[in-house]
Amino acid sequence: MMMTKDRIGGLLFLCLSASYGYYAGQIPMLPGDEYEPFTARSLPTALAGLGGILSILLLLTSRASEEQRVKLSGLDFWLVAKLLVLVSLFAIALSWIGFLLSTMFFLMGGYYLLGERRIKILLLASVPFAVGIWFVLARLLGIYLAPGQLYITLFGG
């Protein structure tokens, strides 16, 4: 079996979806949540399932041609390493500065690493998205998002 970019991407995405689904099942439930139609586990579980289905479809529909063969030359592994460090910093920042600020900084850092240097575009592409996701999760769906240790230290719990 020839390894193509689509197949490698599908396999990586399938592994990511499976591990995400596993950890989605580890999200603690509040007492009485088992009777609710939508809980803290619902959206992550649905995303993991959707990711698994899409990655399997990618694996099944990918064509094996010589043009699609994987060529490692020209790939920017240094950029991948920097993005992985950024993801790790995002995970650490979540508990310290909260979802909203860490998501904004994560998106701005990601866009910056990918080549965007205009401040106006960085802000417009990250702040409304982070605020929108925070609003949907925290206000519309009622999911508790911890404000972060810094906020609790400065303004109290």
Short mmCIF file of C-alpha atoms in Angstrom, two decimals:
data_model
loop_
_atom_site.label_atom_id
_atom_site.label_comp_id
_atom_site.label_asym_id
_atom_site.label_seq_id
_atom_site.Cartn_x
_atom_site.Cartn_y
_atom_site.Cartn_z
CA MET A 1 0.00 0.00 0.00
CA MET A 2 1.46 3.30 -1.11
CA MET A 3 1.43 6.00 1.55
CA THR A 4 0.05 9.22 0.18
CA LYS A 5 -0.48 12.57 1.82
CA ASP A 6 -4.22 11.91 2.08
CA ARG A 7 -3.72 8.54 3.75
CA ILE A 8 -1.18 9.88 6.24
CA GLY A 9 -3.46 12.82 7.00
CA GLY A 10 -6.43 10.50 7.40
CA LEU A 11 -4.52 8.20 9.74
CA LEU A 12 -3.27 11.10 11.85
CA PHE A 13 -6.72 12.64 11.99
CA LEU A 14 -8.23 9.27 12.94
CA CYS A 15 -5.71 8.88 15.79
CA LEU A 16 -6.41 12.44 16.93
CA SER A 17 -10.17 11.86 16.84
CA ALA A 18 -9.89 8.57 18.73
CA SER A 19 -7.75 10.08 21.48
CA TYR A 20 -10.00 13.16 21.63
CA GLY A 21 -13.03 10.89 21.96
CA TYR A 22 -11.32 8.92 24.71
CA TYR A 23 -10.57 12.05 26.71
CA ALA A 24 -14.05 13.44 26.01
CA GLY A 25 -15.37 10.43 27.90
CA GLN A 26 -13.20 11.41 30.86
CA ILE A 27 -14.87 14.81 31.30
CA PRO A 28 -16.49 14.82 34.74
CA MET A 29 -20.25 15.13 34.88
CA LEU A 30 -22.17 17.10 37.45
CA PRO A 31 -24.79 15.29 39.52
CA GLY A 32 -27.98 15.05 37.50
CA ASP A 33 -26.23 15.55 34.15
CA GLU A 34 -27.03 11.99 33.10
CA TYR A 35 -30.65 13.14 32.60
CA GLU A 36 -29.75 16.21 30.55
CA PRO A 37 -29.90 16.03 26.74
CA PHE A 38 -26.72 18.13 26.34
CA THR A 39 -23.83 17.87 28.79
CA ALA A 40 -20.19 18.90 28.89
CA ARG A 41 -19.36 15.63 27.10
CA SER A 42 -21.86 16.04 24.26
CA LEU A 43 -20.02 18.47 21.97
CA PRO A 44 -16.54 16.89 22.38
CA THR A 45 -18.00 13.43 21.79
CA ALA A 46 -19.85 14.61 18.69
CA LEU A 47 -16.71 16.30 17.36
CA ALA A 48 -14.67 13.15 17.96
CA GLY A 49 -17.26 11.04 16.14
CA LEU A 50 -17.46 13.46 13.23
CA GLY A 51 -13.67 13.57 13.01
CA GLY A 52 -13.51 9.78 13.00
CA ILE A 53 -16.11 9.48 10.24
CA LEU A 54 -14.41 12.12 8.09
CA SER A 55 -10.98 10.56 8.54
CA ILE A 56 -12.28 7.10 7.58
CA LEU A 57 -13.93 8.64 4.51
CA LEU A 58 -10.61 10.28 3.63
CA LEU A 59 -8.82 6.95 4.00
CA LEU A 60 -11.37 5.11 1.85
CA THR A 61 -11.59 7.70 -0.92
CA SER A 62 -7.91 8.61 -1.28
CA ARG A 63 -6.31 7.61 -4.55
CA ALA A 64 -2.88 6.09 -4.77
CA SER A 65 -0.98 7.70 -7.59
CA GLU A 66 2.65 8.51 -8.05
CA GLU A 67 1.84 12.22 -7.86
CA GLN A 68 0.32 11.75 -4.40
CA ARG A 69 3.37 9.93 -2.99
CA VAL A 70 4.81 11.50 0.12
CA LYS A 71 7.91 13.60 -0.41
CA LEU A 72 9.54 14.82 2.78
CA SER A 73 11.74 17.37 1.06
CA GLY A 74 10.30 20.83 1.22
CA LEU A 75 8.23 20.20 4.35
CA ASP A 76 8.73 22.70 7.14
CA PHE A 77 9.19 20.55 10.25
CA TRP A 78 10.48 23.55 12.17
CA LEU A 79 7.10 25.26 11.69
CA VAL A 80 5.34 22.11 12.89
CA ALA A 81 7.52 22.07 15.99
CA LYS A 82 6.72 25.72 16.68
CA LEU A 83 2.99 25.06 16.29
CA LEU A 84 3.24 22.10 18.69
CA VAL A 85 4.98 24.34 21.23
CA LEU A 86 2.21 26.90 20.73
CA VAL A 87 -0.44 24.23 21.40
CA SER A 88 1.41 23.21 24.56
CA LEU A 89 1.55 26.83 25.72
CA PHE A 90 -2.18 27.13 24.99
CA ALA A 91 -2.88 24.14 27.22
CA ILE A 92 -0.80 25.65 30.03
CA ALA A 93 -2.32 29.11 29.58
CA LEU A 94 -5.89 27.79 29.82
CA SER A 95 -5.63 27.21 33.53
CA TRP A 96 -3.82 30.49 34.19
CA ILE A 97 -5.50 33.13 32.04
CA GLY A 98 -8.74 31.35 31.12
CA PHE A 99 -10.36 30.24 27.90
CA LEU A 100 -11.04 33.60 26.29
CA LEU A 101 -7.61 35.20 26.61
CA SER A 102 -5.66 32.01 25.95
CA THR A 103 -7.73 31.29 22.83
CA MET A 104 -7.12 34.82 21.53
CA PHE A 105 -3.37 34.56 22.13
CA PHE A 106 -3.28 31.06 20.66
CA LEU A 107 -5.01 32.14 17.46
CA MET A 108 -2.88 35.27 17.09
CA GLY A 109 0.28 33.22 17.67
CA GLY A 110 -0.81 30.60 15.17
CA TYR A 111 -1.62 33.16 12.48
CA TYR A 112 1.71 34.89 13.18
CA LEU A 113 3.63 31.62 12.83
CA LEU A 114 1.82 30.91 9.57
CA GLY A 115 3.02 34.20 8.13
CA GLU A 116 0.44 36.87 8.93
CA ARG A 117 2.17 39.98 10.27
CA ARG A 118 -0.52 42.68 10.08
CA ILE A 119 -1.76 43.47 13.60
CA LYS A 120 -5.21 44.49 12.38
CA ILE A 121 -5.72 41.16 10.59
CA LEU A 122 -4.36 39.20 13.56
CA LEU A 123 -6.84 40.90 15.88
CA LEU A 124 -9.80 40.69 13.50
CA ALA A 125 -9.19 37.02 12.77
CA SER A 126 -8.76 35.92 16.36
CA VAL A 127 -10.70 38.15 18.79
CA PRO A 128 -14.20 37.81 17.25
CA PHE A 129 -13.75 34.05 16.82
CA ALA A 130 -12.60 33.55 20.42
CA VAL A 131 -15.38 35.76 21.79
CA GLY A 132 -17.95 33.98 19.60
CA ILE A 133 -16.87 30.51 20.72
CA TRP A 134 -16.77 31.68 24.35
CA PHE A 135 -20.26 33.19 24.01
CA VAL A 136 -21.72 30.02 22.49
CA LEU A 137 -20.13 27.72 25.05
CA ALA A 138 -20.53 29.83 28.18
CA ARG A 139 -23.70 31.80 27.57
CA LEU A 140 -25.82 29.84 25.09
CA LEU A 141 -24.93 26.30 26.15
CA GLY A 142 -24.25 27.13 29.79
CA ILE A 143 -20.92 25.27 29.88
CA TYR A 144 -18.70 26.44 32.71
CA LEU A 145 -15.38 27.77 31.48
CA ALA A 146 -12.95 28.49 34.27
CA PRO A 147 -11.87 32.14 34.23
CA GLY A 148 -8.28 31.23 35.09
CA GLN A 149 -6.10 31.51 38.17
CA LEU A 150 -4.96 35.02 37.30
CA TYR A 151 -8.55 36.32 37.14
CA ILE A 152 -9.44 34.56 40.40
CA THR A 153 -6.34 35.96 42.09
CA LEU A 154 -7.01 39.51 40.92
CA PHE A 155 -10.79 39.68 41.19
CA GLY A 156 -11.73 36.81 43.49
CA GLY A 157 -13.69 33.66 42.72
#
